[in-house]
């Protein structure tokens, strides 16, 4: 029976009795790491952090909270770029950390599947796959902290989408605790399963607004036996795109990642990251290309050198450094992976995680950089990211000497300016980070009409009390 009279203290007592001291945090020092987002855009309050050690405990805790009408905020590694895992300032939203649900339940190198719990850190999932001679290919800068539940809930992309797809494409089945505390076990490891609505896909990309992902069946791939990485200075944005096309046309399957960086971003890396040396300084545009094959005799070095030579003759590639060992390849990757951290250390920045058709990426970079310079003279564009997917992080750094707060007060003007270009190019205002709290006010404009109406009806059907991650994804 719903207990509308349940006071927060009574709820806390019941949760404490259910979960024990490891499963319920109330000490302010313990709550602290759960209250703010990675970008420090938001800082909320919560009465407690629930940390269940089993799916049954999570389901029971959700039932208690549902009976008390307590809103719930799922949290994985708390690396969201859009404030998705942060409670609001009201002090009623209960943070639910999945960190203790972090087991690999099953791994099968013949089926090429892994059943992993939501709190498993992405890097640990990659390592578990490698342990049985396979690859779990999802890879992003936050992989040492982000969790399987978080990457699925945001449908994360990252560096290897160009070859393996987004998180959604790497998932075969799910286990979910629904907002009323029911457990749905959809952990089927089937490659084919057409049995009505594909419910598992509802929860991927829902950003915790429809329920808790507790475990997932993930697809594995053969491990690469040969790989090559090159870091190239290129003439301009068109040359970067042309280089991508050259590789794709020669051997599409060989390209594991194709990342663009600007001279500004590479400069921030050299300035702010310990040991951040850059092999080819002084270029305005860079590309990192990563080739991989599960064949030991794939001839990737020959392919790499042939394409680079061709592109150099065409004046597109100006210089290139090829990683000669695993350590060198990792060092080249570090230049790209540390971009978010280097940009953070440089000062205040506004992020635009946008996508356009791949063919329009040069235009996106040029036009939005020019438009932002007209809006705020001295603003420093730092575009980088997944050019092979048409997903450029069209980030803007504050002008040198400008007050950080004054710059951030213009965030929405800057985002609108970039988004005008994105719209004109047929793109999306959110490519891979999701909507979270940051972009809810853009939903009506970009996804209004039947699309948003359908989303709101799904939300009401699955979560009629509106308790799952309120204030995220859908406009209020
Ligand atoms: P959290 O931040 O904890 O949560 C993210 C969202 O998912 C929230 O809405 C939360 O409520 C919900 N959620 C979390 N766990 C669950 C669950 N078990 N069930 C239901 N809902 C849940 N993202 C990319 O896509 N590509 C990148 O290249 C990329 N690079 C990044 C680099 C850095 C340095 C950082 C800090 C972030 C980057 N991100 C990137 C963003 C972020 O890492 C990813 O979105 C990641 O998917 C979030 O995982 P998490 O476990 O930290 O989730
Ligand atoms: C990345 O690809 O590094 C992140 O998604 C982008 C960002 O920090 O803006
Ligand atoms: Zn990214």
Coordinates of C-alpha atoms and ligand atoms in Angstrom, one line a residue:
X1 CA 0.0 0.0 0.0
X2 CA 1.5 3.4 -0.9
X3 CA 2.5 5.2 2.2
X4 CA 2.0 8.9 1.3
X5 CA 2.7 9.9 4.9
X6 CA 6.2 8.4 5.0
X7 CA 8.5 11.2 6.2
X8 CA 12.0 11.4 4.8
X9 CA 13.5 10.3 8.1
X10 CA 11.2 7.2 8.2
X11 CA 12.3 6.5 4.6
X12 CA 15.9 6.8 5.6
X13 CA 15.3 4.4 8.5
X14 CA 13.7 1.8 6.2
X15 CA 16.5 2.2 3.6
X16 CA 19.1 1.8 6.4
X17 CA 17.4 -1.3 7.7
X18 CA 17.3 -2.8 4.2
X19 CA 20.7 -1.9 2.9
X20 CA 23.0 -1.6 6.0
X21 CA 25.8 0.9 6.4
X22 CA 27.6 0.0 3.2
X23 CA 24.4 0.5 1.2
X24 CA 23.3 3.8 2.5
X25 CA 25.4 6.9 2.8
X26 CA 24.2 9.9 4.8
X27 CA 27.5 11.4 6.1
X28 CA 28.0 14.8 4.3
X29 CA 31.6 13.9 3.5
X30 CA 30.4 10.6 1.8
X31 CA 27.7 12.5 -0.1
X32 CA 30.1 15.1 -1.5
X33 CA 31.5 13.2 -4.5
X34 CA 28.0 12.6 -5.7
X35 CA 26.7 16.2 -5.7
X36 CA 28.4 17.9 -8.6
X37 CA 29.1 17.0 -12.2
X38 CA 32.5 16.6 -13.9
X39 CA 32.2 20.0 -15.6
X40 CA 31.2 21.7 -12.3
X41 CA 28.2 23.3 -14.0
X42 CA 25.8 22.0 -11.4
X43 CA 25.9 21.3 -7.6
X44 CA 22.9 19.7 -6.0
X45 CA 21.8 18.3 -2.6
X46 CA 20.6 14.9 -1.6
X47 CA 19.4 13.3 1.7
X48 CA 21.4 10.2 1.0
X49 CA 23.2 8.0 -1.5
X50 CA 21.8 4.5 -2.0
X51 CA 24.4 1.9 -2.9
X52 CA 22.7 -1.5 -3.3
X53 CA 24.9 -4.6 -3.3
X54 CA 22.4 -6.7 -5.3
X55 CA 19.6 -6.3 -7.8
X56 CA 17.1 -7.5 -5.3
X57 CA 18.2 -4.8 -2.8
X58 CA 18.0 -2.1 -5.5
X59 CA 14.4 -3.3 -6.4
X60 CA 13.4 -3.2 -2.8
X61 CA 14.9 0.2 -2.3
X62 CA 13.1 1.5 -5.4
X63 CA 9.8 0.1 -4.0
X64 CA 10.3 2.0 -0.7
X65 CA 11.1 5.2 -2.5
X66 CA 8.2 4.8 -4.9
X67 CA 5.9 4.3 -1.9
X68 CA 7.3 7.5 -0.3
X69 CA 7.2 9.5 -3.6
X70 CA 10.9 10.1 -3.4
X71 CA 12.6 11.0 -6.7
X72 CA 15.6 8.9 -7.8
X73 CA 18.8 9.9 -9.7
X74 CA 20.8 7.0 -11.1
X75 CA 24.5 7.5 -11.0
X76 CA 27.4 5.5 -12.5
X77 CA 30.8 7.1 -12.8
X78 CA 29.4 10.6 -12.7
X79 CA 31.3 11.7 -15.9
X80 CA 28.2 13.1 -17.6
X81 CA 29.0 16.1 -19.7
X82 CA 25.4 17.4 -19.4
X83 CA 24.7 17.2 -15.7
X84 CA 22.7 14.0 -16.2
X85 CA 23.6 12.3 -12.9
X86 CA 23.5 15.3 -10.6
X87 CA 20.6 15.8 -8.2
X88 CA 18.8 19.1 -8.2
X89 CA 19.1 21.8 -5.5
X90 CA 15.8 20.9 -3.8
X91 CA 17.4 18.3 -1.4
X92 CA 14.7 15.6 -2.0
X93 CA 16.3 13.6 -4.8
X94 CA 17.9 10.4 -3.7
X95 CA 21.1 9.5 -5.6
X96 CA 21.3 5.8 -6.4
X97 CA 24.9 4.7 -7.2
X98 CA 25.3 1.4 -9.1
X99 CA 29.0 1.2 -8.2
X100 CA 28.6 -2.0 -6.1
X101 CA 26.9 -3.9 -8.9
X102 CA 30.2 -4.4 -10.8
X103 CA 30.6 -8.0 -11.6
X104 CA 31.2 -9.7 -14.9
X105 CA 28.5 -12.4 -14.6
X106 CA 29.4 -14.4 -17.7
X107 CA 31.8 -14.1 -20.6
X108 CA 31.8 -16.4 -23.6
X109 CA 34.5 -16.2 -26.3
X110 CA 32.5 -18.5 -28.6
X111 CA 29.2 -16.6 -28.4
X112 CA 31.3 -13.4 -28.3
X113 CA 29.2 -12.0 -25.4
X114 CA 29.8 -10.7 -21.9
X115 CA 27.1 -10.2 -19.3
X116 CA 28.2 -7.3 -17.2
X117 CA 26.6 -5.5 -14.3
X118 CA 25.9 -1.8 -14.6
X119 CA 28.5 -0.5 -12.2
X120 CA 31.4 -2.3 -14.0
X121 CA 33.9 0.4 -15.1
X122 CA 34.3 0.5 -18.9
X123 CA 38.0 -0.1 -18.7
X124 CA 37.4 -3.2 -16.6
X125 CA 34.9 -4.5 -19.2
X126 CA 37.6 -4.0 -21.9
X127 CA 40.2 -5.8 -19.7
X128 CA 37.7 -8.7 -19.1
X129 CA 37.2 -9.1 -22.8
X130 CA 40.9 -9.0 -23.5
X131 CA 41.3 -11.7 -20.8
X132 CA 39.5 -14.2 -23.0
X133 CA 41.2 -13.1 -26.2
X134 CA 38.4 -10.8 -27.4
X135 CA 37.7 -7.0 -27.7
X136 CA 35.0 -4.9 -26.2
X137 CA 35.5 -1.9 -28.5
X138 CA 33.7 1.0 -26.8
X139 CA 36.5 3.5 -26.0
X140 CA 36.3 7.1 -24.6
X141 CA 38.4 9.5 -22.6
X142 CA 36.5 8.7 -19.4
X143 CA 36.8 4.9 -19.7
X144 CA 38.7 4.6 -16.4
X145 CA 35.6 6.0 -14.5
X146 CA 32.5 5.7 -16.7
X147 CA 30.4 2.6 -16.2
X148 CA 28.5 0.1 -18.4
X149 CA 25.2 1.4 -17.0
X150 CA 26.3 5.0 -17.8
X151 CA 27.5 4.4 -21.3
X152 CA 24.4 2.5 -22.2
X153 CA 22.1 5.0 -20.5
X154 CA 23.7 7.8 -22.6
X155 CA 24.2 5.6 -25.7
X156 CA 27.8 6.8 -25.6
X157 CA 29.8 7.0 -28.8
X158 CA 33.5 7.8 -28.4
X159 CA 36.5 7.0 -30.5
X160 CA 35.5 3.8 -32.2
X161 CA 31.9 4.5 -33.4
X162 CA 33.2 4.8 -36.9
X163 CA 33.8 1.1 -36.9
X164 CA 31.7 -0.5 -34.2
X165 CA 28.8 1.8 -33.7
X166 CA 27.5 3.5 -30.6
X167 CA 26.9 1.7 -27.2
X168 CA 23.4 0.7 -28.4
X169 CA 24.9 -1.3 -31.2
X170 CA 27.1 -3.2 -28.8
X171 CA 24.1 -4.4 -26.6
X172 CA 22.1 -7.5 -27.1
X173 CA 20.1 -7.7 -23.9
X174 CA 19.3 -5.8 -20.6
X175 CA 18.2 -6.3 -17.1
X176 CA 16.3 -3.3 -15.7
X177 CA 14.7 -2.3 -12.4
X178 CA 11.6 -0.5 -13.3
X179 CA 10.3 2.6 -11.5
X180 CA 7.8 0.5 -9.5
X181 CA 10.5 -1.9 -8.4
X182 CA 9.7 -4.7 -10.8
X183 CA 12.8 -6.5 -12.2
X184 CA 12.7 -7.1 -16.0
X185 CA 15.1 -9.8 -17.1
X186 CA 15.9 -9.3 -20.8
X187 CA 19.4 -10.7 -20.6
X188 CA 19.1 -12.7 -23.8
X189 CA 22.4 -13.2 -25.6
X190 CA 20.7 -13.7 -29.0
X191 CA 21.9 -12.2 -32.3
X192 CA 18.3 -12.5 -33.6
X193 CA 15.2 -12.0 -31.4
X194 CA 12.2 -10.3 -33.1
X195 CA 9.6 -10.7 -30.4
X196 CA 7.5 -7.5 -30.4
X197 CA 8.8 -4.1 -29.4
X198 CA 12.5 -4.0 -28.8
X199 CA 12.1 -2.8 -25.2
X200 CA 15.8 -3.0 -24.5
X201 CA 16.4 -0.1 -26.8
X202 CA 13.9 2.1 -24.8
X203 CA 16.3 2.2 -21.9
X204 CA 19.5 2.8 -23.9
X205 CA 19.9 6.6 -24.3
X206 CA 17.0 7.2 -21.8
X207 CA 19.5 8.7 -19.3
X208 CA 17.9 7.1 -16.3
X209 CA 14.5 8.6 -16.9
X210 CA 12.7 5.2 -17.4
X211 CA 14.4 2.9 -14.9
X212 CA 17.7 1.4 -13.7
X213 CA 19.9 -0.6 -16.0
X214 CA 21.4 -3.3 -13.7
X215 CA 23.1 -5.6 -16.2
X216 CA 23.6 -5.9 -20.0
X217 CA 24.7 -8.5 -22.5
X218 CA 27.5 -6.9 -24.5
X219 CA 28.8 -7.9 -27.9
X220 CA 32.5 -8.8 -28.2
X221 CA 34.7 -8.8 -31.3
X222 CA 37.9 -10.6 -32.3
X223 CA 40.9 -8.9 -30.7
X224 CA 43.1 -6.9 -33.1
X225 CA 46.4 -8.5 -33.9
X226 CA 47.8 -5.6 -35.9
X227 CA 47.4 -1.9 -35.4
X228 CA 48.8 1.4 -36.6
X229 CA 48.4 4.9 -35.3
X230 CA 49.5 8.1 -37.2
X231 CA 49.3 11.7 -36.0
X232 CA 49.2 14.0 -38.9
X233 CA 49.4 17.8 -39.5
X234 CA 46.9 18.5 -42.3
X235 CA 46.4 21.6 -44.5
X236 CA 42.8 22.4 -43.4
X237 CA 39.4 20.9 -42.5
X238 CA 38.8 19.8 -46.1
X239 CA 42.1 18.0 -46.2
X240 CA 41.1 16.1 -43.0
X241 CA 37.9 15.0 -44.5
X242 CA 39.7 14.0 -47.8
X243 CA 42.2 11.9 -45.8
X244 CA 39.3 10.0 -44.1
X245 CA 37.8 9.3 -47.5
X246 CA 41.1 8.0 -48.9
X247 CA 41.4 5.5 -46.0
X248 CA 37.8 4.5 -46.3
X249 CA 37.9 4.0 -50.0
X250 CA 41.0 1.8 -49.7
X251 CA 39.9 -0.3 -46.8
X252 CA 36.8 0.8 -44.9
X253 CA 37.1 -2.1 -42.4
X254 CA 40.6 -1.1 -41.4
X255 CA 39.7 2.4 -39.9
X256 CA 39.1 2.0 -36.1
X257 CA 39.2 5.7 -35.3
X258 CA 39.5 8.9 -37.2
X259 CA 39.8 12.0 -35.0
X260 CA 40.2 15.7 -35.8
X261 CA 42.0 18.2 -33.6
X262 CA 42.7 21.9 -34.0
X263 CA 46.1 23.5 -33.4
X264 CA 44.5 25.4 -30.4
X265 CA 43.5 22.1 -28.7
X266 CA 46.9 20.5 -29.3
X267 CA 48.5 23.6 -27.9
X268 CA 46.4 23.3 -24.7
X269 CA 47.6 19.7 -24.4
X270 CA 51.2 20.7 -24.7
X271 CA 50.7 23.6 -22.1
X272 CA 48.6 21.8 -19.5
X273 CA 49.2 18.1 -19.4
X274 CA 52.2 16.7 -17.6
X275 CA 54.7 15.3 -20.1
X276 CA 52.5 16.6 -22.9
X277 CA 54.9 16.7 -25.8
X278 CA 53.7 17.0 -29.3
X279 CA 55.7 15.4 -32.2
X280 CA 54.7 17.9 -34.9
X281 CA 54.0 21.3 -33.3
X282 CA 52.9 24.4 -35.2
X283 CA 50.1 23.0 -37.4
X284 CA 46.6 24.6 -37.4
X285 CA 44.8 21.2 -38.0
X286 CA 45.6 17.7 -37.0
X287 CA 44.2 14.2 -37.5
X288 CA 44.8 11.0 -35.6
X289 CA 44.1 7.9 -37.6
X290 CA 44.0 4.4 -36.0
X291 CA 43.9 1.3 -38.1
X292 CA 43.3 -2.2 -36.7
X293 CA 42.7 -5.7 -37.9
X294 CA 42.2 -9.1 -36.3
X295 CA 44.3 -10.5 -39.1
X296 CA 48.0 -10.8 -38.2
X297 CA 49.1 -10.3 -41.9
X298 CA 46.7 -7.4 -42.7
X299 CA 49.5 -5.1 -44.1
X300 CA 48.3 -2.1 -42.2
X301 CA 51.7 -0.4 -42.3
X302 CA 51.8 -0.6 -46.1
X303 CA 48.2 0.8 -46.3
X304 CA 49.0 3.6 -43.9
X305 CA 52.2 4.7 -45.7
X306 CA 50.6 4.4 -49.2
X307 CA 47.6 6.6 -48.2
X308 CA 49.8 9.2 -46.3
X309 CA 52.1 9.4 -49.3
X310 CA 49.2 10.0 -51.7
X311 CA 47.8 12.6 -49.4
X312 CA 51.1 14.3 -49.0
X313 CA 51.5 14.5 -52.8
X314 CA 48.1 16.1 -53.0
X315 CA 49.2 18.7 -50.4
X316 CA 46.6 17.5 -47.8
X317 CA 48.9 16.0 -45.3
X318 CA 51.8 18.3 -44.3
X319 CA 53.7 16.0 -41.9
X320 CA 53.0 12.7 -40.1
X321 CA 54.3 10.8 -37.1
X322 CA 53.7 7.0 -37.0
X323 CA 53.7 5.2 -33.7
X324 CA 56.5 2.5 -33.8
X325 CA 55.6 0.7 -30.6
X326 CA 52.6 0.2 -28.3
X327 CA 54.0 2.9 -26.0
X328 CA 54.4 5.4 -28.9
X329 CA 50.9 4.6 -30.2
X330 CA 49.5 5.2 -26.7
X331 CA 51.4 8.5 -26.5
X332 CA 49.9 9.7 -29.7
X333 CA 46.4 8.8 -28.5
X334 CA 47.0 10.7 -25.3
X335 CA 47.2 13.9 -27.2
X336 CA 43.6 13.4 -28.3
X337 CA 42.3 11.8 -25.1
X338 CA 43.5 14.6 -22.9
X339 CA 41.7 17.3 -24.9
X340 CA 38.8 17.6 -22.4
X341 CA 41.1 17.9 -19.4
X342 CA 43.5 20.3 -21.1
X343 CA 40.6 22.5 -22.2
X344 CA 39.2 22.5 -18.7
X345 CA 42.6 23.7 -17.3
X346 CA 42.8 26.5 -19.8
X347 CA 39.8 28.2 -18.4
X348 CA 36.0 28.5 -18.9
X349 CA 34.6 26.8 -22.0
X350 CA 31.3 26.1 -23.6
X351 CA 30.8 22.7 -25.1
X352 CA 28.8 21.9 -28.2
X353 CA 28.5 18.1 -28.8
X354 CA 27.0 18.3 -32.3
X355 CA 26.8 16.2 -35.4
X356 CA 26.3 16.8 -39.1
X357 CA 26.5 14.6 -42.1
X358 CA 30.2 13.6 -42.4
X359 CA 30.5 15.6 -45.7
X360 CA 29.6 18.8 -43.9
X361 CA 32.1 18.7 -41.1
X362 CA 34.6 21.2 -42.6
X363 CA 31.7 23.7 -43.1
X364 CA 30.5 23.1 -39.6
X365 CA 33.9 23.9 -38.1
X366 CA 34.6 27.0 -40.3
X367 CA 31.1 28.5 -40.2
X368 CA 30.5 28.1 -36.4
X369 CA 34.0 29.3 -35.6
X370 CA 33.4 32.5 -37.7
X371 CA 29.9 33.0 -36.2
X372 CA 31.2 32.7 -32.6
X373 CA 34.1 35.1 -33.3
X374 CA 31.5 37.7 -34.5
X375 CA 29.4 37.1 -31.3
X376 CA 32.3 37.4 -28.9
X377 CA 35.5 38.9 -30.3
X378 CA 38.6 37.0 -29.1
X379 CA 36.7 33.8 -28.4
X380 CA 38.9 30.7 -29.0
X381 CA 37.4 27.9 -31.0
X382 CA 38.7 24.4 -30.0
X383 CA 36.9 22.0 -32.3
X384 CA 37.9 18.4 -32.0
X385 CA 36.5 14.9 -32.1
X386 CA 35.0 12.1 -34.1
X387 CA 35.3 13.4 -37.7
X388 CA 34.6 9.9 -39.1
X389 CA 31.1 10.1 -37.5
X390 CA 30.4 13.8 -38.3
X391 CA 30.5 14.4 -34.6
X392 CA 32.7 17.4 -33.8
X393 CA 33.0 18.8 -30.3
X394 CA 32.6 22.4 -31.4
X395 CA 33.9 23.8 -28.1
X396 CA 34.7 27.4 -27.4
X397 CA 37.3 28.7 -24.9
X398 CA 36.9 32.1 -23.2
X399 CA 38.9 35.0 -24.7
X400 CA 42.2 35.6 -22.9
X401 CA 41.6 38.0 -20.1
X402 CA 37.8 37.8 -20.1
X403 CA 36.1 37.1 -16.8
X404 CA 35.1 33.4 -16.7
X405 CA 31.7 34.1 -15.2
X406 CA 30.9 36.8 -17.8
X407 CA 31.9 34.3 -20.5
X408 CA 29.8 31.5 -19.1
X409 CA 26.8 33.9 -18.8
X410 CA 26.9 33.9 -22.6
X411 CA 26.8 30.1 -22.8
X412 CA 23.3 30.0 -24.3
X413 CA 24.1 32.7 -26.9
X414 CA 27.2 30.7 -27.9
X415 CA 25.2 27.4 -28.1
X416 CA 22.5 29.0 -30.1
X417 CA 25.1 30.4 -32.5
X418 CA 26.6 27.0 -33.1
X419 CA 23.2 25.3 -33.3
X420 CA 22.0 27.7 -36.0
X421 CA 24.8 26.4 -38.2
X422 CA 24.2 22.8 -37.2
X423 CA 20.5 23.2 -38.1
X424 CA 21.3 24.7 -41.4
X425 CA 23.6 21.7 -42.2
X426 CA 21.0 19.1 -41.2
X427 CA 22.6 18.1 -38.0
X428 CA 21.8 17.4 -34.3
X429 CA 22.4 19.5 -31.2
X430 CA 23.3 16.4 -29.2
X431 CA 25.4 13.8 -30.8
X432 CA 26.7 11.5 -28.0
X433 CA 26.6 13.2 -24.6
X434 CA 22.8 13.3 -24.3
X435 CA 20.4 15.9 -23.0
X436 CA 20.8 15.6 -19.2
X437 CA 19.9 18.8 -17.5
X438 CA 21.9 21.1 -19.8
X439 CA 19.8 20.8 -23.0
X440 CA 16.2 20.1 -21.9
X441 CA 15.2 23.5 -23.0
X442 CA 16.3 22.7 -26.6
X443 CA 14.1 19.6 -26.9
X444 CA 10.8 21.4 -27.7
X445 CA 12.5 23.4 -30.5
X446 CA 14.4 20.5 -32.0
X447 CA 12.2 17.5 -31.3
X448 CA 8.8 19.1 -30.8
X449 CA 5.5 17.9 -32.2
X450 CA 4.8 14.2 -32.6
X451 CA 8.3 13.1 -31.5
X452 CA 8.4 14.9 -28.1
X453 CA 4.7 14.0 -27.6
X454 CA 5.5 10.3 -28.0
X455 CA 8.5 10.6 -25.7
X456 CA 6.3 12.2 -23.0
X457 CA 3.7 9.5 -23.4
X458 CA 6.3 6.8 -23.0
X459 CA 7.6 8.5 -19.9
X460 CA 4.1 8.7 -18.4
X461 CA 3.4 5.0 -19.2
X462 CA 6.7 3.6 -17.8
X463 CA 7.1 6.1 -14.9
X464 CA 3.6 7.4 -14.0
X465 CA 4.8 9.0 -10.7
X466 CA 7.6 10.8 -12.6
X467 CA 10.2 9.7 -10.0
X468 CA 13.0 8.7 -12.4
X469 CA 15.7 11.4 -12.8
X470 CA 13.2 14.3 -12.9
X471 CA 14.3 17.4 -14.7
X472 CA 16.5 15.5 -17.2
X473 CA 15.9 14.9 -20.9
X474 CA 12.3 16.0 -21.2
X475 CA 11.4 19.7 -20.7
X476 CA 9.3 20.4 -17.6
Ligands
LIG1 P1 27.0 9.0 -15.3 O1 27.6 10.3 -15.6 O2 27.0 8.6 -13.9 O3 25.4 9.1 -15.8 C1 25.1 9.5 -17.1 C2 23.6 9.4 -17.3 O4 23.2 8.0 -17.2 C3 22.8 10.1 -16.2 O5 21.6 10.6 -16.7 C4 22.5 9.0 -15.2 O6 21.3 9.2 -14.4 C5 22.3 7.8 -16.1 N1 22.7 6.5 -15.6 C6 23.9 6.1 -15.1 N2 23.9 4.8 -14.8 C7 22.7 4.4 -15.0 C8 22.0 3.1 -14.8 N3 22.7 2.0 -14.4 N4 20.7 3.0 -15.2 C9 20.0 4.0 -15.6 N5 20.6 5.3 -15.8 C10 21.9 5.4 -15.5 N6 30.8 10.5 -24.0 C11 30.8 10.0 -25.2 O7 29.7 9.6 -25.7 N7 31.9 10.0 -26.0 C12 33.1 10.4 -25.6 O8 34.1 10.4 -26.3 C13 33.2 10.9 -24.3 N8 34.3 11.4 -23.8 C14 34.4 11.8 -22.5 C15 35.6 12.2 -22.0 C16 35.7 12.7 -20.7 C17 37.0 13.2 -20.1 C18 34.5 12.8 -19.9 C19 34.6 13.3 -18.5 C20 33.3 12.4 -20.4 C21 33.2 11.9 -21.7 N9 32.0 11.5 -22.2 C22 32.0 10.9 -23.5 C23 30.8 11.6 -21.4 C24 30.6 10.4 -20.4 O9 31.7 9.8 -20.1 C25 29.8 9.3 -21.1 O10 28.6 9.9 -21.4 C26 29.5 8.1 -20.2 O11 28.7 7.4 -20.9 C27 28.9 8.3 -18.8 O12 29.1 7.2 -18.0 P2 29.0 7.3 -16.4 O13 29.0 5.9 -15.8 O14 29.9 8.3 -15.9 O15 27.5 7.8 -16.2
LIG2 C1 35.6 13.7 -26.1 O1 35.3 13.1 -27.2 O2 36.7 13.8 -25.7 C2 34.4 14.3 -25.3 O3 33.3 13.6 -25.8 C3 34.3 15.7 -25.7 C4 34.3 16.9 -24.8 O4 35.0 16.9 -23.8 O5 33.7 17.9 -25.2
LIG3 ZN1 33.4 12.7 -27.9

